[in-house]
Amino acid sequence: MTMTFTTIAGKTDDGTDATVVTKTRPETRRPPLYKVLLLNDDYTPMEFVVHVLERFFGLNHAQAVEIMLTVHKKGLAVVGVFSHEIAETKVTQVMDFARRHQHPLQCTMEKE
Ligand code: TYC
């Protein structure tokens, strides 16, 4: 890990080293974030998409309807932004749930 040191060089009267290290600051890097996208199709029922948004993304009913309609009209929408691991889990959950119900709903992720 890269450390930033602020030092004050100094000598005592008898010449010995009196350098004082006043602080260390570990450099931190925020992990990259990923957008989870829901894609429109002609077959998945609107109520199913609303249910997916409530179940896997914690949206209330009004928010879920709003995002579902955005996807329906615009072709896709961002449904959330997460760490890589969480985004991957959401995509897998949605794709598995859609496949189990034989709907062609597609969910993907992309780096922000
Ligand atoms: N277009 C679909 C319909 O008319 C509804 C739909 C909305 C499907 C959002 C997918 O991600 C989606 N039944």
CSV table of C-alpha atoms and ligand atoms in Angstrom, one decimal:
chain,number,residue,atom,x,y,z
A,1,MET,CA,0.0,0.0,0.0
A,2,THR,CA,1.3,3.5,-0.8
A,3,MET,CA,1.7,5.7,2.3
A,4,THR,CA,2.1,9.4,2.3
A,5,PHE,CA,4.3,10.6,5.1
A,6,THR,CA,4.7,14.2,6.3
A,7,THR,CA,8.1,14.5,8.0
A,8,ILE,CA,9.8,17.4,9.8
A,9,ALA,CA,13.5,17.1,9.7
A,10,GLY,CA,15.3,18.2,12.9
A,11,LYS,CA,18.5,18.0,14.9
A,12,THR,CA,18.9,18.3,18.6
A,13,ASP,CA,21.6,20.6,20.2
A,14,ASP,CA,24.0,17.6,20.3
A,15,GLY,CA,23.3,16.9,16.6
A,16,THR,CA,21.3,13.7,16.9
A,17,ASP,CA,18.4,13.1,14.6
A,18,ALA,CA,15.1,14.6,15.8
A,19,THR,CA,13.0,14.0,12.7
A,20,VAL,CA,9.3,13.7,13.6
A,21,VAL,CA,6.9,11.8,11.4
A,22,THR,CA,3.6,13.7,12.0
A,23,LYS,CA,1.1,11.7,10.0
A,24,THR,CA,0.6,8.7,7.7
A,25,ARG,CA,-2.3,8.6,5.2
A,26,PRO,CA,-3.0,5.3,3.5
A,27,GLU,CA,-4.2,5.9,0.0
A,28,THR,CA,-7.7,4.4,-0.6
A,29,ARG,CA,-9.3,3.6,-3.9
A,30,ARG,CA,-13.1,3.2,-4.1
A,31,PRO,CA,-14.1,0.0,-5.8
A,32,PRO,CA,-15.6,0.4,-9.3
A,33,LEU,CA,-19.4,0.5,-9.4
A,34,TYR,CA,-21.6,-1.4,-11.9
A,35,LYS,CA,-25.0,-0.4,-13.4
A,36,VAL,CA,-27.6,-3.2,-13.5
A,37,LEU,CA,-29.8,-2.8,-16.6
A,38,LEU,CA,-33.1,-4.3,-17.4
A,39,LEU,CA,-33.9,-4.7,-21.1
A,40,ASN,CA,-37.3,-4.5,-22.8
A,41,ASP,CA,-38.9,-7.4,-24.8
A,42,ASP,CA,-42.3,-8.0,-26.3
A,43,TYR,CA,-43.3,-11.0,-24.3
A,44,THR,CA,-42.5,-10.7,-20.6
A,45,PRO,CA,-45.7,-9.6,-18.8
A,46,MET,CA,-45.5,-6.1,-17.1
A,47,GLU,CA,-46.6,-7.5,-13.8
A,48,PHE,CA,-43.8,-10.0,-13.8
A,49,VAL,CA,-41.2,-7.2,-14.3
A,50,VAL,CA,-42.8,-5.2,-11.5
A,51,HIS,CA,-42.6,-8.3,-9.3
A,52,VAL,CA,-38.9,-8.7,-10.2
A,53,LEU,CA,-38.1,-5.1,-9.4
A,54,GLU,CA,-39.8,-5.4,-6.0
A,55,ARG,CA,-38.3,-8.8,-5.1
A,56,PHE,CA,-34.7,-8.3,-6.2
A,57,PHE,CA,-34.2,-4.6,-6.1
A,58,GLY,CA,-36.2,-3.6,-3.0
A,59,LEU,CA,-38.4,-1.1,-4.9
A,60,ASN,CA,-41.8,-0.2,-3.6
A,61,HIS,CA,-44.7,-0.9,-6.0
A,62,ALA,CA,-44.9,2.7,-7.4
A,63,GLN,CA,-41.1,2.8,-8.1
A,64,ALA,CA,-41.3,-0.7,-9.7
A,65,VAL,CA,-44.1,0.3,-12.0
A,66,GLU,CA,-42.3,3.5,-13.0
A,67,ILE,CA,-39.1,1.7,-13.9
A,68,MET,CA,-40.9,-1.1,-15.7
A,69,LEU,CA,-42.7,1.6,-17.8
A,70,THR,CA,-39.4,3.3,-18.5
A,71,VAL,CA,-37.9,0.1,-19.8
A,72,HIS,CA,-41.1,-0.6,-21.8
A,73,LYS,CA,-41.0,2.8,-23.5
A,74,LYS,CA,-37.3,3.4,-23.8
A,75,GLY,CA,-35.9,-0.1,-24.3
A,76,LEU,CA,-33.9,-0.3,-21.1
A,77,ALA,CA,-33.3,1.4,-17.8
A,78,VAL,CA,-30.7,1.3,-15.0
A,79,VAL,CA,-32.4,-0.4,-12.0
A,80,GLY,CA,-29.5,0.0,-9.6
A,81,VAL,CA,-25.8,0.6,-9.1
A,82,PHE,CA,-23.8,-1.9,-7.0
A,83,SER,CA,-20.4,-3.4,-6.4
A,84,HIS,CA,-19.3,-6.0,-8.9
A,85,GLU,CA,-20.2,-8.9,-6.7
A,86,ILE,CA,-23.7,-7.6,-5.8
A,87,ALA,CA,-24.4,-6.6,-9.4
A,88,GLU,CA,-23.5,-10.1,-10.6
A,89,THR,CA,-25.7,-11.6,-8.0
A,90,LYS,CA,-28.7,-9.4,-9.0
A,91,VAL,CA,-28.2,-10.3,-12.7
A,92,THR,CA,-28.0,-14.0,-11.9
A,93,GLN,CA,-31.1,-13.9,-9.7
A,94,VAL,CA,-33.2,-12.1,-12.3
A,95,MET,CA,-32.0,-14.3,-15.2
A,96,ASP,CA,-32.6,-17.5,-13.2
A,97,PHE,CA,-36.1,-16.3,-12.1
A,98,ALA,CA,-37.1,-15.2,-15.6
A,99,ARG,CA,-35.9,-18.6,-17.1
A,100,ARG,CA,-37.7,-20.6,-14.4
A,101,HIS,CA,-40.9,-18.7,-15.4
A,102,GLN,CA,-40.1,-19.1,-19.2
A,103,HIS,CA,-40.0,-15.4,-19.8
A,104,PRO,CA,-37.3,-13.9,-22.1
A,105,LEU,CA,-36.5,-11.0,-19.8
A,106,GLN,CA,-32.9,-9.9,-20.0
A,107,CYS,CA,-30.8,-8.3,-17.3
A,108,THR,CA,-27.1,-7.2,-17.7
A,109,MET,CA,-24.5,-5.1,-16.0
A,110,GLU,CA,-21.9,-2.6,-17.1
A,111,LYS,CA,-19.2,-0.7,-15.5
A,112,GLU,CA,-20.3,2.8,-14.5
B,1,TYC,N1,-42.7,-4.8,-23.2
B,1,TYC,C1,-43.4,-5.8,-22.2
B,1,TYC,C2,-44.8,-5.9,-22.5
B,1,TYC,O1,-45.4,-5.1,-23.3
B,1,TYC,C3,-43.2,-5.4,-20.8
B,1,TYC,C4,-41.8,-5.3,-20.3
B,1,TYC,C5,-41.3,-4.3,-19.6
B,1,TYC,C6,-40.9,-6.4,-20.6
B,1,TYC,C7,-40.0,-4.3,-19.1
B,1,TYC,C8,-39.6,-6.4,-20.2
B,1,TYC,O2,-37.8,-5.3,-19.0
B,1,TYC,C9,-39.1,-5.3,-19.4
B,1,TYC,N2,-45.5,-6.9,-22.0
